[in-house]
PDB file of C-alpha atoms in Angstrom:
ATOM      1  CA  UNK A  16      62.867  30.479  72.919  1.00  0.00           C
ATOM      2  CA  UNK A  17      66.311  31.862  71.995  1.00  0.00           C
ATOM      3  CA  UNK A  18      68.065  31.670  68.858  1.00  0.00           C
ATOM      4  CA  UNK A  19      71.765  32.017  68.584  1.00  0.00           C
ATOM      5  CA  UNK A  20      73.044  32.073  65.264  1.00  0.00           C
ATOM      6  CA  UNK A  21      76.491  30.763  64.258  1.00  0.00           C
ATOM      7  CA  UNK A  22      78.463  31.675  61.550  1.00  0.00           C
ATOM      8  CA  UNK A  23      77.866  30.497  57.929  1.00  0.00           C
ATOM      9  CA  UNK A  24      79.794  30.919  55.039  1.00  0.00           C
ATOM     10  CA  UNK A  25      81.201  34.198  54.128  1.00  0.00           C
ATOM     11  CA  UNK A  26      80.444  35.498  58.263  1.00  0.00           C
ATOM     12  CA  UNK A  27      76.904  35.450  57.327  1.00  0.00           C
ATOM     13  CA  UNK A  28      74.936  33.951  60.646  1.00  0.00           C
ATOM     14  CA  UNK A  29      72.860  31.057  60.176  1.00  0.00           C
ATOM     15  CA  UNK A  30      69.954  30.735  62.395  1.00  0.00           C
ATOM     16  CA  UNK A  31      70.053  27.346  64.624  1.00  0.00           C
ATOM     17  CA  UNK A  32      65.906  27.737  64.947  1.00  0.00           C
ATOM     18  CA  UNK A  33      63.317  29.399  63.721  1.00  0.00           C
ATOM     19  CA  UNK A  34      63.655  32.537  62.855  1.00  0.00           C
ATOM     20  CA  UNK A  35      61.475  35.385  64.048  1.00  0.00           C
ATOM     21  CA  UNK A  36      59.355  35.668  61.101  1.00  0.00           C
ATOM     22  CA  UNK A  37      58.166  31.491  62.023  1.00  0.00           C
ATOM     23  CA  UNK A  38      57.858  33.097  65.799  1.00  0.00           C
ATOM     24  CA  UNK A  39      55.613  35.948  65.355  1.00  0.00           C
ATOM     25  CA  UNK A  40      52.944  34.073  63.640  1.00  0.00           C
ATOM     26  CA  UNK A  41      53.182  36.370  59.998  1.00  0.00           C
ATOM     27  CA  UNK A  42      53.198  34.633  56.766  1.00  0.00           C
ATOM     28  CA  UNK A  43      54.480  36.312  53.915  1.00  0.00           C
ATOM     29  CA  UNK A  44      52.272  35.390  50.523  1.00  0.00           C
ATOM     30  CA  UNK A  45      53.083  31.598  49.003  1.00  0.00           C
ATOM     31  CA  UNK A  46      54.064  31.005  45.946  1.00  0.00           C
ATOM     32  CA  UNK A  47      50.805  31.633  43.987  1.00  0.00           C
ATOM     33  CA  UNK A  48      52.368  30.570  40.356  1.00  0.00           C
ATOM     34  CA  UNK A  49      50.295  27.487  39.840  1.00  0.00           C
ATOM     35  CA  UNK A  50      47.100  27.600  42.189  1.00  0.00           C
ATOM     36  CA  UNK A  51      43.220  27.460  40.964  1.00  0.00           C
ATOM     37  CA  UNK A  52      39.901  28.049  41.483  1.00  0.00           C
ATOM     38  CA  UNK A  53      36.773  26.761  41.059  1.00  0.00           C
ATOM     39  CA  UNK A  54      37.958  25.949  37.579  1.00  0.00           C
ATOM     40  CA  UNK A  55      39.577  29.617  36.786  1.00  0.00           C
ATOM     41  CA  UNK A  56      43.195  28.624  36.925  1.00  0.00           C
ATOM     42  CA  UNK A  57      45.079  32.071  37.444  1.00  0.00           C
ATOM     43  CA  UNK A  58      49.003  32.459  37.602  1.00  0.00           C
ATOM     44  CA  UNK A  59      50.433  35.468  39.567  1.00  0.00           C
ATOM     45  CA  UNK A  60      53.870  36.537  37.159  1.00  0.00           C
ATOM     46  CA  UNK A  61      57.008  38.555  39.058  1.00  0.00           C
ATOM     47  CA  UNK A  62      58.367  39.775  41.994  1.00  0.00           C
ATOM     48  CA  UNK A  63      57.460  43.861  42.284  1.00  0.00           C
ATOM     49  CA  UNK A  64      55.358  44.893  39.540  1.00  0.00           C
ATOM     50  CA  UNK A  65      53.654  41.388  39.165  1.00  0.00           C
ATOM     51  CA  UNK A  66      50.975  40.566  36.865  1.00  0.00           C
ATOM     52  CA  UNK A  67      48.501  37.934  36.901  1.00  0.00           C
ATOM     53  CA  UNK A  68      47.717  35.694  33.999  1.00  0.00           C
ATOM     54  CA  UNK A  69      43.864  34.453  33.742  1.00  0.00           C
ATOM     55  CA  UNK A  70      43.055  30.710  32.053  1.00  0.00           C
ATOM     56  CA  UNK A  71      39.369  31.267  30.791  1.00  0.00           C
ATOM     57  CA  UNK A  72      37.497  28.540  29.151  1.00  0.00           C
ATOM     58  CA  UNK A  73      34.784  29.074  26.780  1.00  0.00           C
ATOM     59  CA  UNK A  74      31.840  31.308  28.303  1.00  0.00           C
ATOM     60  CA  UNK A  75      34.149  32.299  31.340  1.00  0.00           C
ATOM     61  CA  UNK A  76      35.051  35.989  32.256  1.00  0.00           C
ATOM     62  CA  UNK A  77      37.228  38.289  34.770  1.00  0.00           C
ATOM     63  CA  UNK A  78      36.134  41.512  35.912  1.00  0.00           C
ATOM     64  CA  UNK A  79      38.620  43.998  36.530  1.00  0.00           C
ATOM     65  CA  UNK A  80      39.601  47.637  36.739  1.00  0.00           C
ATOM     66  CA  UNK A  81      39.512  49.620  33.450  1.00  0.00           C
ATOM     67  CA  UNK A  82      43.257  50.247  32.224  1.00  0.00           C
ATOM     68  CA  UNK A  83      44.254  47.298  33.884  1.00  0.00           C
ATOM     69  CA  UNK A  84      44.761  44.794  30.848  1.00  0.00           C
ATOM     70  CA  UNK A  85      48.185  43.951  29.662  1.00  0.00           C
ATOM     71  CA  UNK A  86      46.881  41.299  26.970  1.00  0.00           C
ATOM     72  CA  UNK A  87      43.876  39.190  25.713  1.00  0.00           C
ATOM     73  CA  UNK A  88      44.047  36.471  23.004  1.00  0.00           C
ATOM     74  CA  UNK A  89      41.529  36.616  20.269  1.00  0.00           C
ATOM     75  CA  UNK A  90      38.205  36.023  21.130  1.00  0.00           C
ATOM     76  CA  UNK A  91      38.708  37.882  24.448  1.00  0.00           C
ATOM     77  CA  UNK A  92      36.225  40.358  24.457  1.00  0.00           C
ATOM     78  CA  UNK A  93      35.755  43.336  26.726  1.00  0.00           C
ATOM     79  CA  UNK A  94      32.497  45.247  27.508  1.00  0.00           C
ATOM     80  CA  UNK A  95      31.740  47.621  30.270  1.00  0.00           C
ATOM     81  CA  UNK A  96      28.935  47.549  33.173  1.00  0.00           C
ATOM     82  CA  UNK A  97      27.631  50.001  35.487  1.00  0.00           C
ATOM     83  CA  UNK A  98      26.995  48.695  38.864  1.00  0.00           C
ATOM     84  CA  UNK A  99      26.713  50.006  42.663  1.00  0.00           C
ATOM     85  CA  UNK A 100      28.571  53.384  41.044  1.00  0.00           C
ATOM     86  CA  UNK A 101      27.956  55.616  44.044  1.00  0.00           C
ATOM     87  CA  UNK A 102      29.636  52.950  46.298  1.00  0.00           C
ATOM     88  CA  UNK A 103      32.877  52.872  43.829  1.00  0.00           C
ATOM     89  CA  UNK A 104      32.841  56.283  43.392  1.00  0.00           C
ATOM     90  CA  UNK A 105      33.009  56.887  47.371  1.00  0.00           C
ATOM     91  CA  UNK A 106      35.288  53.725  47.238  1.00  0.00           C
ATOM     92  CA  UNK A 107      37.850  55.684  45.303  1.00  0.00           C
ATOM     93  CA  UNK A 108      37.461  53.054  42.141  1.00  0.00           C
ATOM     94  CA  UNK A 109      36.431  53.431  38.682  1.00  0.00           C
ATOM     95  CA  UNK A 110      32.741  53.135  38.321  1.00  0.00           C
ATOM     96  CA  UNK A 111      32.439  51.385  35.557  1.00  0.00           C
ATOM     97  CA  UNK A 112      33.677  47.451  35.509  1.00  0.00           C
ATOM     98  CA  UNK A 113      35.009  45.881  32.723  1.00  0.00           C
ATOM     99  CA  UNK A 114      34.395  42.321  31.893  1.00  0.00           C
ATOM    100  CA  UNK A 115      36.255  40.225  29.331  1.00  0.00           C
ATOM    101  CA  UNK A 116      34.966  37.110  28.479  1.00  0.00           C
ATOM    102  CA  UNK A 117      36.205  34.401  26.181  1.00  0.00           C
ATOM    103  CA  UNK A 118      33.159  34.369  23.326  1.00  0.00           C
ATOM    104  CA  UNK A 119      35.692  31.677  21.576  1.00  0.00           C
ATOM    105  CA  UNK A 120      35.208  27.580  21.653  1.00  0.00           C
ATOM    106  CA  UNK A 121      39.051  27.073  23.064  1.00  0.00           C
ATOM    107  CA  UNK A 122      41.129  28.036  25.895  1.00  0.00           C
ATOM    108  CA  UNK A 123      42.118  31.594  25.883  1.00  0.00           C
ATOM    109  CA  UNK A 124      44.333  33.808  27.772  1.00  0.00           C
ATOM    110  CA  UNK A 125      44.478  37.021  29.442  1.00  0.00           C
ATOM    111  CA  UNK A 126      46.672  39.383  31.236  1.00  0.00           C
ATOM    112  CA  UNK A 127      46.459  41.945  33.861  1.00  0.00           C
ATOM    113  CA  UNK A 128      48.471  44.566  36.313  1.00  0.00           C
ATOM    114  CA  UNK A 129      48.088  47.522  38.517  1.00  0.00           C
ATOM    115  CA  UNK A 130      47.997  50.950  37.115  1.00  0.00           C
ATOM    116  CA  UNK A 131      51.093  51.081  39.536  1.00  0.00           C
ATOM    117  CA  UNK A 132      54.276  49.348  41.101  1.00  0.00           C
ATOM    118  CA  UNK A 133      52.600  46.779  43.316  1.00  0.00           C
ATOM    119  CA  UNK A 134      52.423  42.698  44.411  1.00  0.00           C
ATOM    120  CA  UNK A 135      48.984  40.972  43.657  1.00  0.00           C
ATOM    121  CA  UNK A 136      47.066  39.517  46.894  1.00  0.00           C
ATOM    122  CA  UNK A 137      44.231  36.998  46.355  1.00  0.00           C
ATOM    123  CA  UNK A 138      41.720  36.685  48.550  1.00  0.00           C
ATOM    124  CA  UNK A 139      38.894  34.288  48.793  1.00  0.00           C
ATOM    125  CA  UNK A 140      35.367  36.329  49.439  1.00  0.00           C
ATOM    126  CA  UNK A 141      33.331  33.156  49.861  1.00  0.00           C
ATOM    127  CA  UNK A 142      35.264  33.304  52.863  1.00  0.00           C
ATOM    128  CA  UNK A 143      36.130  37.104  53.627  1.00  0.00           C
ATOM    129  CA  UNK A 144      32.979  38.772  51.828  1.00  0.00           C
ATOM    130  CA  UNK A 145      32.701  41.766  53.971  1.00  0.00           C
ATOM    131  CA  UNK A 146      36.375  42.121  54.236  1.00  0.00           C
ATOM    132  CA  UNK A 147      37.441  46.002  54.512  1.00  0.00           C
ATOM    133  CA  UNK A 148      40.001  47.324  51.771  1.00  0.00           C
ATOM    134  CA  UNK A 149      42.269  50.153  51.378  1.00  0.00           C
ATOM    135  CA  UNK A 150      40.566  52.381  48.898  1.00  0.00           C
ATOM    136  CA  UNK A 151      41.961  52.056  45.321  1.00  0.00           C
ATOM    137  CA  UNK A 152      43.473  48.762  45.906  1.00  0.00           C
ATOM    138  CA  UNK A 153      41.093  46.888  44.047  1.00  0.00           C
ATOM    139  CA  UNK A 154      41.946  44.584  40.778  1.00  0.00           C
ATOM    140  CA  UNK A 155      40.420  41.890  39.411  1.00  0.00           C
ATOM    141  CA  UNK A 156      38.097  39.237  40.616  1.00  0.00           C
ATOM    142  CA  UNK A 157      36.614  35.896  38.735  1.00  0.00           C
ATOM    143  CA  UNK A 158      33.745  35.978  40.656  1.00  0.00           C
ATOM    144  CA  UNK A 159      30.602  36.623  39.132  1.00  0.00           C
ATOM    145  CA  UNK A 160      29.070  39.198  41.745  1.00  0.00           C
ATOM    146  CA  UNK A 161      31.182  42.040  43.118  1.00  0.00           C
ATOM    147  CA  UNK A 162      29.588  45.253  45.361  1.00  0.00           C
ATOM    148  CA  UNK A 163      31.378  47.559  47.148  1.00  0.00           C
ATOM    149  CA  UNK A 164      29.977  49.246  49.805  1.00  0.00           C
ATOM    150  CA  UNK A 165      30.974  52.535  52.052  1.00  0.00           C
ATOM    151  CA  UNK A 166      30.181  53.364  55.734  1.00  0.00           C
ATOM    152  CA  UNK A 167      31.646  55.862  58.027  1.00  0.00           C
ATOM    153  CA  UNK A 168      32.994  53.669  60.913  1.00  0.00           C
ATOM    154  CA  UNK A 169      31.145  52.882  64.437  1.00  0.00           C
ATOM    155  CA  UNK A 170      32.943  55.642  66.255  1.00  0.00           C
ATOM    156  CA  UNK A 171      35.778  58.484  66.554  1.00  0.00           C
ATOM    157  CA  UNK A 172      38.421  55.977  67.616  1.00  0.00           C
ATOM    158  CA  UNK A 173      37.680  53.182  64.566  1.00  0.00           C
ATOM    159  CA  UNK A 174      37.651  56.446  62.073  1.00  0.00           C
ATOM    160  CA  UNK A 175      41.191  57.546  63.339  1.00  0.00           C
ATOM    161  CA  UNK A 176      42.419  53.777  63.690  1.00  0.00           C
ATOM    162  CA  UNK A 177      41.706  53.256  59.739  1.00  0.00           C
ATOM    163  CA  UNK A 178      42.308  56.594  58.922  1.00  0.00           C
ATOM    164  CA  UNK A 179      39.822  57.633  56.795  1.00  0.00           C
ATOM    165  CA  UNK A 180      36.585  58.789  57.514  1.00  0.00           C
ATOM    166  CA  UNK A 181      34.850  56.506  54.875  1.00  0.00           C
ATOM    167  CA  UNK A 182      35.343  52.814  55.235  1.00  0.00           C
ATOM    168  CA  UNK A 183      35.715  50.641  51.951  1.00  0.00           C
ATOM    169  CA  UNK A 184      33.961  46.910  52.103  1.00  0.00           C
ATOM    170  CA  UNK A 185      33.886  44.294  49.213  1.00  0.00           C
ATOM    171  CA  UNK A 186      31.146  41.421  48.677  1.00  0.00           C
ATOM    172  CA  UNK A 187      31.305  39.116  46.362  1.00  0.00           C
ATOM    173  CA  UNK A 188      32.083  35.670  45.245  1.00  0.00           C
ATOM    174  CA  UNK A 189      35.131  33.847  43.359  1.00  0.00           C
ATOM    175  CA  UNK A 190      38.609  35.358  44.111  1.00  0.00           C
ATOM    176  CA  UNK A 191      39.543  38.989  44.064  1.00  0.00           C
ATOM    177  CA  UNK A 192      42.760  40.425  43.655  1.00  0.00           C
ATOM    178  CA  UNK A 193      43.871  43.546  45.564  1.00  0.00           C
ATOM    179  CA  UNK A 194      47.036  45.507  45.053  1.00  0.00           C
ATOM    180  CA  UNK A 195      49.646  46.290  47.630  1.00  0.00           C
ATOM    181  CA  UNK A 196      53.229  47.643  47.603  1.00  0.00           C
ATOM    182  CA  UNK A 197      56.573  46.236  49.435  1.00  0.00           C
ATOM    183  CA  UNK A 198      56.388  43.240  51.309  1.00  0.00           C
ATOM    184  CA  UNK A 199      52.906  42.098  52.127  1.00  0.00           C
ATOM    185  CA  UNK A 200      52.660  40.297  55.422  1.00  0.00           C
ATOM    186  CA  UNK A 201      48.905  38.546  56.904  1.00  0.00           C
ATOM    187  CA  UNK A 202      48.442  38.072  60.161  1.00  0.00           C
ATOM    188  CA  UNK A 203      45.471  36.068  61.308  1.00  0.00           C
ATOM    189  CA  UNK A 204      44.462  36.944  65.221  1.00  0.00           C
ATOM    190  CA  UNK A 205      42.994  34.513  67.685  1.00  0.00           C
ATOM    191  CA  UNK A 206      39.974  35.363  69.680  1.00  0.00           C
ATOM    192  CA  UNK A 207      41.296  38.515  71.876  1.00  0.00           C
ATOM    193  CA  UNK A 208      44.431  38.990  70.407  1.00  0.00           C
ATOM    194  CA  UNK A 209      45.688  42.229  70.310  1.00  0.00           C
ATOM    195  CA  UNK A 210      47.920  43.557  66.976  1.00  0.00           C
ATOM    196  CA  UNK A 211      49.371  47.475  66.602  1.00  0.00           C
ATOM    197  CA  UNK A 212      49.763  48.604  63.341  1.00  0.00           C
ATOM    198  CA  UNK A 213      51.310  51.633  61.367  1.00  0.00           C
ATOM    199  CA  UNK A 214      47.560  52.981  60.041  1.00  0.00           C
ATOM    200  CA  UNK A 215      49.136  53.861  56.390  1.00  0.00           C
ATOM    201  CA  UNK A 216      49.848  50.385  56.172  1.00  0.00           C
ATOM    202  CA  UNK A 217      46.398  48.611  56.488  1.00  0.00           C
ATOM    203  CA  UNK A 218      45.741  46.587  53.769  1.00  0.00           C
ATOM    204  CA  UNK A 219      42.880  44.595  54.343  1.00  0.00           C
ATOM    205  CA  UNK A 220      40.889  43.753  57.533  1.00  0.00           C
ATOM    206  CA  UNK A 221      38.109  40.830  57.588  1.00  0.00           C
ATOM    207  CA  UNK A 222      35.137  42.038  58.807  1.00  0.00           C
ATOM    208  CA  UNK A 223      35.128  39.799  62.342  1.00  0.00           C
ATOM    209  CA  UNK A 224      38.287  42.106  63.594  1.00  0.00           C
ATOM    210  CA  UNK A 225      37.814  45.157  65.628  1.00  0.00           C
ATOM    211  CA  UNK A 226      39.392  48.115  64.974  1.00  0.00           C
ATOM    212  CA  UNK A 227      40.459  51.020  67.404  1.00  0.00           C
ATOM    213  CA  UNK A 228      43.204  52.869  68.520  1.00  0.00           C
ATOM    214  CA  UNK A 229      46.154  53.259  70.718  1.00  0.00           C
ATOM    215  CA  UNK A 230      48.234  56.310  71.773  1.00  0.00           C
ATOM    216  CA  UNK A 231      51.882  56.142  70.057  1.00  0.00           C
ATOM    217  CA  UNK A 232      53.157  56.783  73.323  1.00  0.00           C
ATOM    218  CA  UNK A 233      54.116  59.863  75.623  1.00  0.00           C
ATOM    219  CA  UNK A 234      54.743  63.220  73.970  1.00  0.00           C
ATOM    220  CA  UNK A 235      58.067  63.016  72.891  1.00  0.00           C
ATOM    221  CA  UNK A 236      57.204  60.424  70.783  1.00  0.00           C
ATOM    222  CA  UNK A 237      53.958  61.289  69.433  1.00  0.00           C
ATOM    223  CA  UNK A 238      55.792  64.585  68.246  1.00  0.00           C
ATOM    224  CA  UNK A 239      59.009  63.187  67.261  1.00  0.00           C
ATOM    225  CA  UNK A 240      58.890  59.340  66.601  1.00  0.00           C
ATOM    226  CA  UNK A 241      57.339  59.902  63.228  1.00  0.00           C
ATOM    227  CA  UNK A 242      54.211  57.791  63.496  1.00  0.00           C
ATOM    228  CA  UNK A 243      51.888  60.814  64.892  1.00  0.00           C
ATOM    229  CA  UNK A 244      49.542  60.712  67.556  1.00  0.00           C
ATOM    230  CA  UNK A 245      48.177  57.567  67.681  1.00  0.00           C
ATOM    231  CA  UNK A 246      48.679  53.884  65.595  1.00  0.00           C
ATOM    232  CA  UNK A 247      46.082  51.319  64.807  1.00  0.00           C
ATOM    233  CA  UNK A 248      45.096  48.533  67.571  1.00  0.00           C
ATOM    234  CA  UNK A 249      43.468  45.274  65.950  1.00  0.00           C
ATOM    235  CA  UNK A 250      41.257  42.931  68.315  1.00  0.00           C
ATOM    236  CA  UNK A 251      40.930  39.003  66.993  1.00  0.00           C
ATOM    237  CA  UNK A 252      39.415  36.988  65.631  1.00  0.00           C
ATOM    238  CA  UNK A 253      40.133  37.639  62.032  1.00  0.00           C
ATOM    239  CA  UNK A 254      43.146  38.219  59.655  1.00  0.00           C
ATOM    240  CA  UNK A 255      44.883  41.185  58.610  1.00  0.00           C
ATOM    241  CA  UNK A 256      46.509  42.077  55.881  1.00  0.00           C
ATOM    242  CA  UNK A 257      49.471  44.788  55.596  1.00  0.00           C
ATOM    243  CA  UNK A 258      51.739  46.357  53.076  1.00  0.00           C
ATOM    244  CA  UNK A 259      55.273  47.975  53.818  1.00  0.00           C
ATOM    245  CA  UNK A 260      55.507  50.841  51.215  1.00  0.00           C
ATOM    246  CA  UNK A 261      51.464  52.067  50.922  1.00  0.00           C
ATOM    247  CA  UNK A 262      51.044  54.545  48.439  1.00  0.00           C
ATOM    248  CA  UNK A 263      50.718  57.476  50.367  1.00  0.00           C
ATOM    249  CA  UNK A 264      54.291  57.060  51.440  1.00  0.00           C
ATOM    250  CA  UNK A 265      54.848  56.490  47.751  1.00  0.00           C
ATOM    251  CA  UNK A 266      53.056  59.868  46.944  1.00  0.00           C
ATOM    252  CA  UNK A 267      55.064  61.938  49.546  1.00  0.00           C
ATOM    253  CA  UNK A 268      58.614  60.519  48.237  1.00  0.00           C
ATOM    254  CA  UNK A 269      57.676  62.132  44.730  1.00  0.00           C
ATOM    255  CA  UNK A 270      56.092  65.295  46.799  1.00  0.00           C
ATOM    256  CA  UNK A 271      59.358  65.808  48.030  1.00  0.00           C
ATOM    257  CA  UNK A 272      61.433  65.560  44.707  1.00  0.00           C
ATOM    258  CA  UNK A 273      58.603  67.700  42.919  1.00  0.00           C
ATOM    259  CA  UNK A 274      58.985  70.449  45.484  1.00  0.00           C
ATOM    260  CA  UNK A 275      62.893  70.125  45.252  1.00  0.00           C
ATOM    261  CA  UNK A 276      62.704  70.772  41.261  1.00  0.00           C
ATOM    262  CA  UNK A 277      60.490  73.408  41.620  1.00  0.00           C
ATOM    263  CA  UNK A 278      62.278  75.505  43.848  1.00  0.00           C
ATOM    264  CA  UNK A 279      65.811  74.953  41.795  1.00  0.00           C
ATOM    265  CA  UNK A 280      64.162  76.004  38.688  1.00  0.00           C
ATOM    266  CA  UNK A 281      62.628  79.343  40.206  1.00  0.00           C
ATOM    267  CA  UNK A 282      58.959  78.408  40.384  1.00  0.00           C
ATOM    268  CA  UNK A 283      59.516  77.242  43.891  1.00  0.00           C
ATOM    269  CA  UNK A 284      59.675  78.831  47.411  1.00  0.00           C
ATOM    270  CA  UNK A 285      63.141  79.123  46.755  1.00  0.00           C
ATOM    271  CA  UNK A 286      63.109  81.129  43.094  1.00  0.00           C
ATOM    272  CA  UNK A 287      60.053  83.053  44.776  1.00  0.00           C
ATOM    273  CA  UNK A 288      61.871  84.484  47.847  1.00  0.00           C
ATOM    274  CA  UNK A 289      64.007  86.464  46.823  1.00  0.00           C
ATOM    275  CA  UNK A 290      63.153  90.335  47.004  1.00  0.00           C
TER     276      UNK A 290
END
C-alpha cells in the first residue's frame, strides 16, 4: 500500500495512511508514566535521561545497580548482597546488588537513573526470563530473584552476529529495567521471520530468536559502507529489542574529540611529530 502525502499547514506533508513506522510492524515504547505491577506501581520520568520513580509499600524492595539512586524517602533503607558475582563480573555489571527496602509502616518513595544518558525499557521476565542483554545495560528490577548468567554462543557465526564473544542472559522474576540510548524500537518476529540488524545496536533478544549472520554485501560495501563485514540476521519467533545511539558509538564520538585535544595541545600525534 502507497501513501501519498498532501500538504499540511506550513508545506509540511500530512500522511493520508499509515505511516511506515504502523507498516513495518516496530513499536516505539508506550507511555509508561502510570503502569503497575504486581502491586509495585513504578513511573518512568523524562524524555532522554529518564528516571524511574518506585511506589514501595511497607516490607517491599527494588534491587538495582549501585550508584544508581537519585532519592529515597525516610525509612528507605539500602543494604548490599553478593550473588552469582562471577556471572556479573563476566556480565560487565557490578557484583554486588543493592536492595532498598521500605522498613517504614507507610508508603514510601524512591528514585533511580542510569550512570549515563539513556531511556528506561521494562521488561517482564516472567515472560522473557532467559532474555539476552547488552552487557552493562542492566538497572533495576522489583523482582525478588535476579541471576545473570554468561555463555560463549553456539557457534562462530552467533559470536560475530552479537558481537561479543561472551553472551549476557538475565533470569528472574518481577520487572527489570534495562538502559538504552536514542530511540528504542521492539520488534517482535513471527515464526521464520527474518530481521537484519546493525550488531552495535542489539539491545535485547528473547531467548526463542536465533541469531546469525549475514554478509553486508559485496566488497565495496563491506569496506566502504561503514557497517563492516557482516550485520546481524534475527530468525522468529521472539522479540527484539534495539537502540539507535549504543554506547560504543557514544564512546568513539568522545574518542574522537579526546584525540583532537590532545594533539592541539602537543601531547598528541600532532605536538609529537614534529622533528
Amino acid at each position: 500500500m502507497s501513501v501519498r502525502p498532501v500538504e499540511g499547514a506550513q508545506g509540511i506533508p500530512v500522511a493520508q495512511a499509515l505511516a511506515p513506522l504502523d507498516m513495518s510492524g516496530l513499536n516505539t515504547l508506550p507511555d509508561c508514566s502510570k503502569l503497575s505491577f504486581r502491586g509495585a506501581p513504578w513511573q518512568i520520568v523524562g524524555s532522554d535521561s529518564q528516571l524511574i520513580v518506585f511506589k514501595l509499600e511497607p516490607g517491599q524492595e527494588v534491587m538495582m545497580q549501585p550508584g544508581s539512586m537519585v532519592h529515597a524517602d525516610e525509612g528507605v533503607k539500602p543494604s548490599t548482597s553478593l550473588r552469582n558475582p562471577f556471572g556479573a563480573f563476566m556480565a560487565s555489571e557490578d557484583i554486588f546488588r543493592l536492595k532498598w527496602k521500605n522498613e517504614s509502616s507507610t508508603v514510601k518513595f524512591l528514585s533511580a537513573t542510569s550512570m549515563f544518558p539513556s531511556k528506561v525499557i521494562p521488561i517482564d521476565l516472567s515472560v522473557y526470563s532467559g532474555i539476552t542483554i547488552q552487557k552493562g545495560s542492566f538497572l533495576a528490577t522489583t523482582g525478588s530473584e535476579l541471576r545473570f548468567e554468561t555463555f560463549f554462543p553456539r557457534s562462530l557465526t552467533e559470536c560475530l552476529g552479537q558481537g561479543n564473544l561472551l553472551q549476557t542472559k538475565l533470569f528472574g522474576n518481577g520487572i527489570c529495567f534495562l538502559c538504552g540510548s536514542g530511540t528504542i524500537i521492539t520488534k517482535t518476529l513471527a515464526a521464520g521471520e527474518k530481521y537484519i540488524l546493525d550488531t552495535d545496536c542489539m539491545l535485547a533478544v528473547s531467548s526463542s530468536v536465533q541469531v546469525s549472520i549475514r554478509r553486508a554485501g559485496g566488497c565495496a560495501m563491506m569496506f566502504c559502507g561503514g557497517k563492516g563485514l557482516f550485520n546481524t540476521e534475527y530468525t522468529g519467533p521472539g522479540l527484539i529489542v534495539f537502540q539507535t545511539l549504543p554506547a560504543c558509538k557514544i564512546g568513539a564520538l568522545f574518542a574522537q574529540g579526546g584525540g583532537g585535544g590532545g594533539g592541539d595541545g602537543g601531547g598528541g600525534g600532532d605536538g609529537g611529530g614534529g622533528g
